[in-house]
PDB file of N, CA and C in Angstrom:
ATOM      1  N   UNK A  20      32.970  13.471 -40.265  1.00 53.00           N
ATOM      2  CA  UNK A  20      32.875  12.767 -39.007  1.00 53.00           C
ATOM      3  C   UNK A  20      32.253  13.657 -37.928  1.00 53.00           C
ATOM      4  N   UNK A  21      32.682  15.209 -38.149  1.00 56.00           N
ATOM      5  CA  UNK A  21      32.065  16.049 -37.152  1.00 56.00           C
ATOM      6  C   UNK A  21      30.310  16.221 -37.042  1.00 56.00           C
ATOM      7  N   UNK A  22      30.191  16.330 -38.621  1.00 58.00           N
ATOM      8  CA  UNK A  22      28.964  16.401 -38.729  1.00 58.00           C
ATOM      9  C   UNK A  22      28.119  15.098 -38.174  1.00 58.00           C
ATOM     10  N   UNK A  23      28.175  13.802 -38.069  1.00 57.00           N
ATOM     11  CA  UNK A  23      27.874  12.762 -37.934  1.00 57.00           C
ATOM     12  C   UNK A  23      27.416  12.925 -36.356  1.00 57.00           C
ATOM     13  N   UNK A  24      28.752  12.772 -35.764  1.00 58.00           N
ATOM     14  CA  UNK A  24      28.661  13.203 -34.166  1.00 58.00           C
ATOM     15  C   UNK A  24      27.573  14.504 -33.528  1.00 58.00           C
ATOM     16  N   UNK A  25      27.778  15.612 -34.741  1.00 58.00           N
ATOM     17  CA  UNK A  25      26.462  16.506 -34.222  1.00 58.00           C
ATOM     18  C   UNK A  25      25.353  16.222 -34.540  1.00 58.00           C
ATOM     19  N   UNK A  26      24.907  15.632 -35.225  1.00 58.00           N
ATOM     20  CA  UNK A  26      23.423  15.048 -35.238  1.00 58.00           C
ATOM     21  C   UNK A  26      23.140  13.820 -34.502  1.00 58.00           C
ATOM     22  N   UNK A  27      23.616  12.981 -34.302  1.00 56.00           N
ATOM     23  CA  UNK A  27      23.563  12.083 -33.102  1.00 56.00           C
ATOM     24  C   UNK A  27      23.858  12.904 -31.663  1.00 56.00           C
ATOM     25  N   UNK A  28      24.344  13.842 -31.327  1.00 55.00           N
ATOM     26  CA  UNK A  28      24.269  14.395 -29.906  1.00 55.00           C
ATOM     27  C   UNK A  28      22.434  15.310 -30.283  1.00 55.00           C
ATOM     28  N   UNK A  29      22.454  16.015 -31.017  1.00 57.00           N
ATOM     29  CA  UNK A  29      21.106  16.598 -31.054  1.00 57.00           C
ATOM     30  C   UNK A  29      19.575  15.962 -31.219  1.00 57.00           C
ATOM     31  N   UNK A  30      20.192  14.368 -31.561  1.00 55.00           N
ATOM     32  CA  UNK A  30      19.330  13.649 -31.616  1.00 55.00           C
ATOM     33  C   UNK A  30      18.627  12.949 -29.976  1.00 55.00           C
ATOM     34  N   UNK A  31      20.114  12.660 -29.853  1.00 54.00           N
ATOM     35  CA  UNK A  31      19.923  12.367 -28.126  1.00 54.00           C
ATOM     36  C   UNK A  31      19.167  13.671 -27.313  1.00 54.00           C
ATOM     37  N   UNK A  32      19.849  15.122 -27.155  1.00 55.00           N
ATOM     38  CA  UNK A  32      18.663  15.875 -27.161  1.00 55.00           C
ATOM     39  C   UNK A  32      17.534  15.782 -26.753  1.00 55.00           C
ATOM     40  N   UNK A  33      16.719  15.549 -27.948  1.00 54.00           N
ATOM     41  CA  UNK A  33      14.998  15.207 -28.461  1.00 54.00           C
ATOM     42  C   UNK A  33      14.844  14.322 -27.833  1.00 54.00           C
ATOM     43  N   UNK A  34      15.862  13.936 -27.909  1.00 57.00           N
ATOM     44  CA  UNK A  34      15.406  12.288 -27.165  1.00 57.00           C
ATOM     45  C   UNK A  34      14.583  12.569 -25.683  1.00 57.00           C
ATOM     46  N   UNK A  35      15.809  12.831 -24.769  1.00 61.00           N
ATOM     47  CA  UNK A  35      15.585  13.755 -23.233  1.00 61.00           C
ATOM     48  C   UNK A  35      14.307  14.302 -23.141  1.00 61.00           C
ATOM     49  N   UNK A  36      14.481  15.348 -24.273  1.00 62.00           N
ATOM     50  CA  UNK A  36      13.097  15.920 -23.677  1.00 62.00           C
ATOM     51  C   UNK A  36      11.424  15.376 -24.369  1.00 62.00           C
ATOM     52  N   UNK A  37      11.817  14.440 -24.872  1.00 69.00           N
ATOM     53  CA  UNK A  37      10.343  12.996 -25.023  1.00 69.00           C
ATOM     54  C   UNK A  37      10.250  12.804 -23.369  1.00 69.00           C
ATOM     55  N   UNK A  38      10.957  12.571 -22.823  1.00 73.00           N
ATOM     56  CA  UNK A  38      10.581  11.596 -21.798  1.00 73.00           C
ATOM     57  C   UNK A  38       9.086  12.855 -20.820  1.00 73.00           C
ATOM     58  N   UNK A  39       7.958  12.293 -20.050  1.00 71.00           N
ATOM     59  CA  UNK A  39       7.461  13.014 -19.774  1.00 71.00           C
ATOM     60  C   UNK A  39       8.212  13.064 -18.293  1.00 71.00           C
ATOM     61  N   UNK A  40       8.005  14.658 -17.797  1.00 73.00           N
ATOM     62  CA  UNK A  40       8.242  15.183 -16.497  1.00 73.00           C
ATOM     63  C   UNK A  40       7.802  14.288 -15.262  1.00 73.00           C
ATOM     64  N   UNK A  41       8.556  13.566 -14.189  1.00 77.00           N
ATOM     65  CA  UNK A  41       8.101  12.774 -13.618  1.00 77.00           C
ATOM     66  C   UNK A  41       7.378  13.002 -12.258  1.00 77.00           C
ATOM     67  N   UNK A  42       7.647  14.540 -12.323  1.00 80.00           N
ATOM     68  CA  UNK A  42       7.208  15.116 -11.001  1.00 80.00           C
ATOM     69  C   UNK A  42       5.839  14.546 -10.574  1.00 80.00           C
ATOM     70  N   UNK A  43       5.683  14.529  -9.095  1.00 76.00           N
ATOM     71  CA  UNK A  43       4.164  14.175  -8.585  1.00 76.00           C
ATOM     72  C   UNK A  43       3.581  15.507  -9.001  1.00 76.00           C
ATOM     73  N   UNK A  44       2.226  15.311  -9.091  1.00 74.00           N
ATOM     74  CA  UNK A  44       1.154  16.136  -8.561  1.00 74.00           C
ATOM     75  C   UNK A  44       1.024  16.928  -7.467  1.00 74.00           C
ATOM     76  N   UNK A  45       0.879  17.547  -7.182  1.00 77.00           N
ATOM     77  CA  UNK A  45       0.814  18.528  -5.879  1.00 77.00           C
ATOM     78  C   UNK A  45      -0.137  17.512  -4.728  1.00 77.00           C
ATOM     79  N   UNK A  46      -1.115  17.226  -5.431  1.00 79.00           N
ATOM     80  CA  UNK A  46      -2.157  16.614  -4.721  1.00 79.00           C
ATOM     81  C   UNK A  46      -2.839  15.417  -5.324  1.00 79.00           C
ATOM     82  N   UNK A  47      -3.022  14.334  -4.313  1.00 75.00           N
ATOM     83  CA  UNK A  47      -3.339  13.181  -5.105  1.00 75.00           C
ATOM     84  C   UNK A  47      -4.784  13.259  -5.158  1.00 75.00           C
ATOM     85  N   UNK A  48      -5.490  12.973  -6.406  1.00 80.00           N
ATOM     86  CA  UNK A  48      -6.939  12.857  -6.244  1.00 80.00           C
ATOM     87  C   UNK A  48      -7.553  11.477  -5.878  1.00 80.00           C
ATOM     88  N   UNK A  49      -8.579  11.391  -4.424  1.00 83.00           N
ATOM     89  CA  UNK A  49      -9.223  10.714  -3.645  1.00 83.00           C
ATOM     90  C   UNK A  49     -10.287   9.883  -4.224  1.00 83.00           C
ATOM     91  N   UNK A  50     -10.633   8.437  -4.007  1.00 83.00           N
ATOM     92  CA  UNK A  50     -11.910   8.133  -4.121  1.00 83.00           C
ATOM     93  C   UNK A  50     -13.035   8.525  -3.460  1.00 83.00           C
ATOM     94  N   UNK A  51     -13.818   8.809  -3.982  1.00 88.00           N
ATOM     95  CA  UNK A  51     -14.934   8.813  -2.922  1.00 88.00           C
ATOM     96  C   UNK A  51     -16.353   8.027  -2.920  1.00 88.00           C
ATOM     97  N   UNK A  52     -16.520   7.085  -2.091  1.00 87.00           N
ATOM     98  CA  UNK A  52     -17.645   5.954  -1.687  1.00 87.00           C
ATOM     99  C   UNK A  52     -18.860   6.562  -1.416  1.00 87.00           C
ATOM    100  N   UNK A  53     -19.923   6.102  -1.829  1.00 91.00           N
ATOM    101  CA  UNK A  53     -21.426   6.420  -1.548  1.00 91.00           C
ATOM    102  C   UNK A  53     -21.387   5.855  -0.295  1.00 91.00           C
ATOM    103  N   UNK A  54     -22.543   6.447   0.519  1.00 94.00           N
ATOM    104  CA  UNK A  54     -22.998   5.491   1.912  1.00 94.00           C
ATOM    105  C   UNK A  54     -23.272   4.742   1.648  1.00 94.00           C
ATOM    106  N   UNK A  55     -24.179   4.578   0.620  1.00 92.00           N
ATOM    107  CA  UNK A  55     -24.788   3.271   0.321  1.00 92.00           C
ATOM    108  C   UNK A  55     -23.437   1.893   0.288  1.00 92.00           C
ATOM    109  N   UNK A  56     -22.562   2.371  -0.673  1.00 87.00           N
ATOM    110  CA  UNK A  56     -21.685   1.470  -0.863  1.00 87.00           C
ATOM    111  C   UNK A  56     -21.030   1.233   0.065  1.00 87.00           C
ATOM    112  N   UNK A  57     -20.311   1.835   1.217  1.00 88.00           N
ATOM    113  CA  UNK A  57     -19.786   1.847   2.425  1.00 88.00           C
ATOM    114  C   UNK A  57     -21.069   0.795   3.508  1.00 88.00           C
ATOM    115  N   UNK A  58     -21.644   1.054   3.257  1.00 91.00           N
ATOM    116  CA  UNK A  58     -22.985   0.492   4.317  1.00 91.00           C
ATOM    117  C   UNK A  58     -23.106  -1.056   3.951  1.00 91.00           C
ATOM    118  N   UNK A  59     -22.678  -1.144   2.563  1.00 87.00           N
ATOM    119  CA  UNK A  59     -23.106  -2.801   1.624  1.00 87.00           C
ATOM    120  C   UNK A  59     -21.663  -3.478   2.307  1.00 87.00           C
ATOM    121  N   UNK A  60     -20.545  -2.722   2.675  1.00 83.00           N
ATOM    122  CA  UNK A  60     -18.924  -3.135   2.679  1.00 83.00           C
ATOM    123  C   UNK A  60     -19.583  -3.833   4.254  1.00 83.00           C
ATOM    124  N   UNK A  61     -19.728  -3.006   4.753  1.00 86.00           N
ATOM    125  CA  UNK A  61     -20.195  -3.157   6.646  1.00 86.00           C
ATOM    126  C   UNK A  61     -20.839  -4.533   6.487  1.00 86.00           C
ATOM    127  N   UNK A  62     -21.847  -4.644   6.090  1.00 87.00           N
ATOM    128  CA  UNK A  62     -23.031  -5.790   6.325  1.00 87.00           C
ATOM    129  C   UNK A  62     -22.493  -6.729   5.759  1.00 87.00           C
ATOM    130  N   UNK A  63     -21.496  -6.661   4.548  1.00 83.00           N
ATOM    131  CA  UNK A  63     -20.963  -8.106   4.566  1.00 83.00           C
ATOM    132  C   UNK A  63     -20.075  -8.416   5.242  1.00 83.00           C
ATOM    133  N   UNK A  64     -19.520  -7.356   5.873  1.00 81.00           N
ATOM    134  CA  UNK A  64     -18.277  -7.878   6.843  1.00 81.00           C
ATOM    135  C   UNK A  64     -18.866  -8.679   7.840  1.00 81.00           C
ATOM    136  N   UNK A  65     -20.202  -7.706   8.153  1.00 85.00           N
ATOM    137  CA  UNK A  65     -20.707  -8.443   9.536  1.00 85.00           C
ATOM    138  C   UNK A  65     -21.029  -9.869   9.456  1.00 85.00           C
ATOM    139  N   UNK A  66     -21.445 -10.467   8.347  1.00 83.00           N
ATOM    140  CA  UNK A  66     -20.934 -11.994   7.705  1.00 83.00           C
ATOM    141  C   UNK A  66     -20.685 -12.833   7.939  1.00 83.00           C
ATOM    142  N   UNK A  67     -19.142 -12.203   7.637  1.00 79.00           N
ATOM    143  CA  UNK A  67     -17.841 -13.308   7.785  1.00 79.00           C
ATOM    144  C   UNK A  67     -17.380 -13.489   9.370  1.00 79.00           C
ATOM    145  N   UNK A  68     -17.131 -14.683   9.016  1.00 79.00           N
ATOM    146  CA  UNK A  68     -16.716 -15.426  10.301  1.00 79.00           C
ATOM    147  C   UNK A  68     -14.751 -15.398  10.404  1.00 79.00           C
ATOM    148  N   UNK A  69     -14.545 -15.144   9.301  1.00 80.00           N
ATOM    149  CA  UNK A  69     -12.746 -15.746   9.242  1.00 80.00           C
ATOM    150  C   UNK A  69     -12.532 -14.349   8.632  1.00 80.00           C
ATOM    151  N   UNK A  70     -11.046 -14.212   9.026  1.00 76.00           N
ATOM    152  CA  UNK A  70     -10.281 -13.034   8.333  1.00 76.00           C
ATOM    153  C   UNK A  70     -10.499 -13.164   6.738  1.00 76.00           C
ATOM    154  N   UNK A  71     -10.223 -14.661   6.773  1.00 78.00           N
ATOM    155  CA  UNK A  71      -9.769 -15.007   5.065  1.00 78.00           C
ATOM    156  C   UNK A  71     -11.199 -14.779   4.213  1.00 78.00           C
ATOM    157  N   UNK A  72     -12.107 -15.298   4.947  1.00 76.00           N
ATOM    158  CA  UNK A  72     -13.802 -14.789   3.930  1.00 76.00           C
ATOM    159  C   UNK A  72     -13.839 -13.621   3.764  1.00 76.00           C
ATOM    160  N   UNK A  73     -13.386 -12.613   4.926  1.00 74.00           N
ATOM    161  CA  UNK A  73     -13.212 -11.377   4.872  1.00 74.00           C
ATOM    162  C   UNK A  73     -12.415 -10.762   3.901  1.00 74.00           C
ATOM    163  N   UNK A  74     -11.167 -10.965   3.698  1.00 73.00           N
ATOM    164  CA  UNK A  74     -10.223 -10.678   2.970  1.00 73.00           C
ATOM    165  C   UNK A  74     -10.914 -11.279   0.859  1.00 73.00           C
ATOM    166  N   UNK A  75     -11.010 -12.143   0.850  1.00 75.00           N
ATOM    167  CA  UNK A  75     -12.070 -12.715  -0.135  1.00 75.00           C
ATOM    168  C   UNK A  75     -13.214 -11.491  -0.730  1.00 75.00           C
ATOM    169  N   UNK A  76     -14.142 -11.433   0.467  1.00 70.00           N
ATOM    170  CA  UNK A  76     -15.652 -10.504   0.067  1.00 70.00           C
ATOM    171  C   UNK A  76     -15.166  -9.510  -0.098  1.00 70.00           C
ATOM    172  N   UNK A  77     -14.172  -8.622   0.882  1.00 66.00           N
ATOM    173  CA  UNK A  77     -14.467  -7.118   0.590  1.00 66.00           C
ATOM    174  C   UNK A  77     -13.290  -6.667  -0.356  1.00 66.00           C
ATOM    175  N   UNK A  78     -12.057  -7.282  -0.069  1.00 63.00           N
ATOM    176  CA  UNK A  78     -11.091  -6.551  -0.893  1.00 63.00           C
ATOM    177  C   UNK A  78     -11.238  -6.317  -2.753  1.00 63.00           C
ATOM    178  N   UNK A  79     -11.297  -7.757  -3.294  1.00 55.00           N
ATOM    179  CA  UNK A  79     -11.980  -7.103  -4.342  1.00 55.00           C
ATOM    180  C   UNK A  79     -12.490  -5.951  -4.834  1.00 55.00           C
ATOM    181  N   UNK A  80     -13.957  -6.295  -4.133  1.00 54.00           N
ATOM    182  CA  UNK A  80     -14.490  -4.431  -4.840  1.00 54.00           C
ATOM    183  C   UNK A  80     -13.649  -3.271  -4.257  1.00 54.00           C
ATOM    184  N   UNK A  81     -13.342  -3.371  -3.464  1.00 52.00           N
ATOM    185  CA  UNK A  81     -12.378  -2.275  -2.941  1.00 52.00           C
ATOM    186  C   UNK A  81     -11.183  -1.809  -4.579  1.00 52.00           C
ATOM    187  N   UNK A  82     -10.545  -2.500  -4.581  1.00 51.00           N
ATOM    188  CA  UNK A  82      -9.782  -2.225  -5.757  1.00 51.00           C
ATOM    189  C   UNK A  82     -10.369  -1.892  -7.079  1.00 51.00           C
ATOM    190  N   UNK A  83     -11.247  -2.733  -7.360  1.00 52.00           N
ATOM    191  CA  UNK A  83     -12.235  -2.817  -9.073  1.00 52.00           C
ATOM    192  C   UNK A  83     -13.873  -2.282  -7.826  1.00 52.00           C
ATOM    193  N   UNK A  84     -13.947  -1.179  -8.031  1.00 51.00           N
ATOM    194  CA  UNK A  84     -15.276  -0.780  -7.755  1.00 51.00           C
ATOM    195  C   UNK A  84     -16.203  -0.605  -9.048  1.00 51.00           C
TER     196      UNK A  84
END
């Protein structure tokens, strides 16, 4: 029975240290936009007439560039 119990605690163990370390990063790495692409964001804003066309055109690529 002893033996049973020590391989199931050493199993749990292994287990623990599977999980990966959840710590952040020191530093988050940034996107960074061409002018060009920043300049294409502008001119369609200048566009839209409504928040909501707005919200529509630009957010998209913003997320999925």
């Amino acid at each position: 029975m002893k033996e049973k119990d020590s391989i199931a605690a050493e199993s749990s163990k292994t287990d623990i240290r599977a999980v990966p370390d959840p710590e952040v990063p020191e530093k988050a790495v940034r996107r960074k936009f061409t002018a060009a692409y920043k300049l294409r964001i502008v001119k369609e804003a200048q566009t839209c007439t409504t928040s909501a066309i707005f919200s529509e055109r630009i957010e998209l690529p913003l997320v999925l560039p």
